[in-house]
Amino acid sequence: MARKIMGETRRAAAQGWTRRAALGLAAGLGLGLAMAAGAAAAAEKVAVGALRFTSHAPTFIAYERGYFADEGLDVELKFFQAAQPVAVAVASGDVDFGVTALTGGFFSLADKGAVRVIGGLMSEHPDHDGSAVLVSNKAWDEGVRSMADLRGRSFALTQFGSSFHYMAGRIAEANGFALEDMRLVPLQKVGAMIGALKSGQVDAMAIVPHIARPLDAAGAAHIVGWVRDLGPYQVTTIFTSAANTTERPELVRRFMRAYARGIADYRAVMLDQDRDPAATEAMVDLIHKYVYADRPREKAAPSIKAGAVHLNAGAALDVADVERQLTWFKKHGLAPAGLTMDKLVDPRFQPAGE
Amino acid sequence: MDLRVVGLTHVYAGAPVLQDIDLEIPSGRILCVVGPSGCGKSTLLRMLGGLERPDAGAVLQVGEPPEGCLNPLTYIFQDFALLPWRSVAGNVALALEDRRLGRAEIARIVDDVLARTRLSAYRDALPRQLSGGMRQRVAIARALAVRPACLLMDEPLSALDAQTRELLMDDLVGLWLREGFTACYVTHNLAEAVRLGHRVAVLSRRPGRVREVIEIDMPLEERAERMPELAVHERRLWQLLREEAAAADQELADV
Amino acid sequence: MSEPACAHAREGARPVPYRGGGFAPRPRRWAGAAFLAGLIAFWEMCSRLGWISPLALPAPSEALAALRDLAQSGLLAKHLGASLGRLAQGWTLGVLAGIAAGLAAGLFSLARAGILPLVAALFPIPKIALLPLFIIWFGIGEESKVATILFGTFFPMTIAVYGGVDNVDRTLIRMGQSFGLSRLSIIRKIVLPGAMPAILSGMRISASIAIILLVAAEMIGAEYGVGAYILLAGNLMATDQLVAGVMILSAMGLTVSWLLGMAERRLLRWRA
């Protein structure tokens, strides 16, 4: 990681040589416009960081259906295990675009002038399943029936400063108790969180619906509430490097246009899956190439369908909520105090698409 | 207490090492055992003290050990076998620690034996601070501390230089004159054997048998002065040993 | 050339060329500290001049400032207390179990046959890979953290003790037997002290491994602890805190090494 970042520093120091600087120069001379306009011009190479989650489906759709190519982008997908390394890779210049929840690590990278938010993707929506709040059978037996009962209970997270941490904060805030009134248990991995919840070692956690519902149905845990009930929440955002926003805004714009088409396709099919079953199946086929690829299709399909979350049309960003999140992270010492919205968000790429 | 070896035979990995050994170590006398290297001298000594079990034959104690004897069969090792982390007094005390003696009693015995071996000034020294000769003196003091009926000495002077060896031989003679201990003294050095042995047993090369036991009828205290007479015995021993040693030297080591 | 040397030279004699020396590093007490200080000063200078991006590596002064903030907030004591408690428990239990297993393997044929292959098979397993199992076995409380450190220290300790016991001079054991010492006395008074150099060097290695495993151990449900602090710093990309945490680990390593050095000087005085 450090090596890559140092590589970036070196690259930046040796300006005038790099691919990026050369392109910036070309754009400055007015050649960029010509390149962008003509499909005849050589496609521009762009690396997109992706996670094998259903919520990253627009990336796969735009890639598979040639929306990136339509914008003259020669996209290379680079796969990661977690969102934080994508942000680091964008900061180091190895990847151009990524999708992440807003976390302490991301805020820190933004504060260092490495990354910027350019759009919104997943959000909690009153009409759709979002993350559910689960409690263990043990806690249930002890009378925990709602989010308000979580006061004085333990709550599993991946890490401090993660979106799970923030959700815990929202739960506490909405129910009128302090975050400190819950015992937060960082367990690094979602698998470990589920294991700890099932075995009653933690009382509660928040998790995406396609994991929460089966656990609830199997009697391994109980859903006691939904995060969407806590108000609007911009869960994941689309981001790029700060250098891209300043040196290659046109490229960013084209990327966002293509990405918005991917989102539109997804919304049209996945948010109302019964309307056109054939289209739904085709979409599942497409996503299955990337998500749950290690399982046979018939086993993957229910998870993919159940994992259909709400994605914002046109990659619209709920700026007000982003600001609220930033304030919360700062208040809890999880984001740099000096980070401003100007530095975090570049609104020039809103709205994306037609 | 006498020590008697009867028909002792031992086989190592199919090859006989000792065959039909009969020996007698009468009380108050020193028996030296000489033989070419690899003839089983050290094995024999380990059997005398019960550290190894013979395949056939037996080692017998004849009579009761004297009153107050703590460890009837006591070894003195070639490389001293002192615990490097214990002082001189601590090393001597080690031999007394599993004997149900009081702390004061142990201290008294240690003081006494260090005084008798003239080591009192070194009681707190660590082995590494001592010369080889001094280390062996400590080992001898440790052996005397348990008031042995019979000392089993395995080449006790071999790790020392020639001058130290002379000094220690004088010490051992002086000690025997004062304490009159019984001993089986294994060595490959014929000069030591004729200086210290009332009798000298010559073993053949492997498998070791007793070729001859010669009697040296000269008081130990006079031997330092009567070297030329001893030389006769030494020459005779050498004649007995010579062929065996030469043959043993040519053998391939396969053990 | 001096007069006599000239005379020798005329006879065709010359001094034998010197070929010895070297290969005998001696401790230079201040050189190490000076080297470290110089390196840190150089690092600080590179940061100040902008040769090292703050994104890549914080300046040592920033890391020290983070450390000072931590100390002033009172959290340093909490983190250190939690970590040292886990280290002390896990390491002590691991060392004791390792000594027992190493002794058994060094003294008894049957134990050797059972323990050695087991150690060879389990030692190379990264304990971090077993974390999910440890959660199931020991829960997410202190037990799993202590167990991680215990397992990490047990194996190197077993190997060190077993090797040390194997190397105890057998004539010393024969000597003990020849003086009629009991088996227990021989183990306590001859085998254990004889294996002490190996036991201490095993303790050195296992203490370092325990510190290495601290971060892994505190991945699971740890609110306080130096490892948890470092993990949090990593999550927040707070590189100054990250480096500060690493500095604490280094300081712990240095302290342990210093304490064991004192123990060695005390316990192994006889070796000189």
Short mmCIF file of C-alpha atoms in Angstrom, two decimals, chain B residues 46 49 51 71 73-75 77 79-86 91 94-99 126 128 139 142-143 146, chain C residues 168-169 171-172 174-183 185-186 188-195 267 269-272:
data_model
loop_
_atom_site.label_atom_id
_atom_site.label_comp_id
_atom_site.label_asym_id
_atom_site.label_seq_id
_atom_site.Cartn_x
_atom_site.Cartn_y
_atom_site.Cartn_z
CA ARG B 46 29.24 -48.35 34.34
CA GLY B 49 28.06 -48.86 39.61
CA LEU B 51 24.39 -47.43 35.50
CA ASN B 71 26.29 -43.82 48.36
CA LEU B 73 29.28 -46.97 44.69
CA THR B 74 30.41 -43.49 43.72
CA TYR B 75 31.82 -42.33 40.40
CA PHE B 77 34.14 -38.95 35.82
CA ASP B 79 35.20 -34.80 32.40
CA PHE B 80 34.44 -34.01 36.06
CA ALA B 81 30.64 -33.73 35.51
CA LEU B 82 30.30 -30.61 37.64
CA LEU B 83 27.17 -28.51 37.30
CA PRO B 84 28.46 -25.26 35.77
CA TRP B 85 25.71 -23.23 37.45
CA ARG B 86 26.61 -24.35 40.95
CA ASN B 91 28.28 -29.10 43.58
CA LEU B 94 24.18 -31.81 45.26
CA ALA B 95 25.34 -35.32 46.12
CA LEU B 96 23.80 -34.98 49.58
CA GLU B 97 20.50 -33.34 48.71
CA ASP B 98 18.29 -36.38 48.17
CA ARG B 99 19.49 -38.10 51.34
CA LEU B 126 32.03 -21.42 39.90
CA ARG B 128 34.43 -22.05 34.99
CA ALA B 139 34.65 -33.86 41.85
CA ARG B 142 31.96 -34.50 46.00
CA ALA B 143 32.61 -38.24 45.80
CA VAL B 146 28.87 -39.36 50.33
CA VAL C 168 21.97 -31.08 28.19
CA ASP C 169 25.23 -32.92 28.80
CA THR C 171 27.20 -37.18 31.65
CA LEU C 172 25.64 -34.66 34.04
CA ARG C 174 24.52 -39.95 34.58
CA MET C 175 26.31 -38.16 37.41
CA GLY C 176 22.98 -37.31 39.02
CA GLN C 177 21.87 -40.91 38.74
CA SER C 178 25.17 -42.16 40.14
CA PHE C 179 24.65 -40.06 43.25
CA GLY C 180 21.20 -41.51 43.70
CA LEU C 181 19.25 -38.34 42.88
CA SER C 182 15.54 -38.85 42.25
CA ARG C 183 14.15 -38.36 38.75
CA SER C 185 15.66 -33.83 41.33
CA ILE C 186 17.54 -34.60 38.13
CA ARG C 188 14.82 -29.80 38.51
CA LYS C 189 18.49 -29.48 39.34
CA ILE C 190 20.23 -30.68 36.20
CA VAL C 191 17.97 -30.73 33.15
CA LEU C 192 16.14 -27.45 33.69
CA PRO C 193 19.19 -25.32 34.55
CA GLY C 194 21.08 -27.01 31.71
CA ALA C 195 18.32 -26.11 29.28
CA LEU C 267 20.42 -16.60 35.40
CA ARG C 269 26.10 -15.84 35.11
CA TRP C 270 27.70 -19.27 35.26
CA ARG C 271 28.20 -19.23 31.51
CA ALA C 272 30.27 -16.08 31.31
#
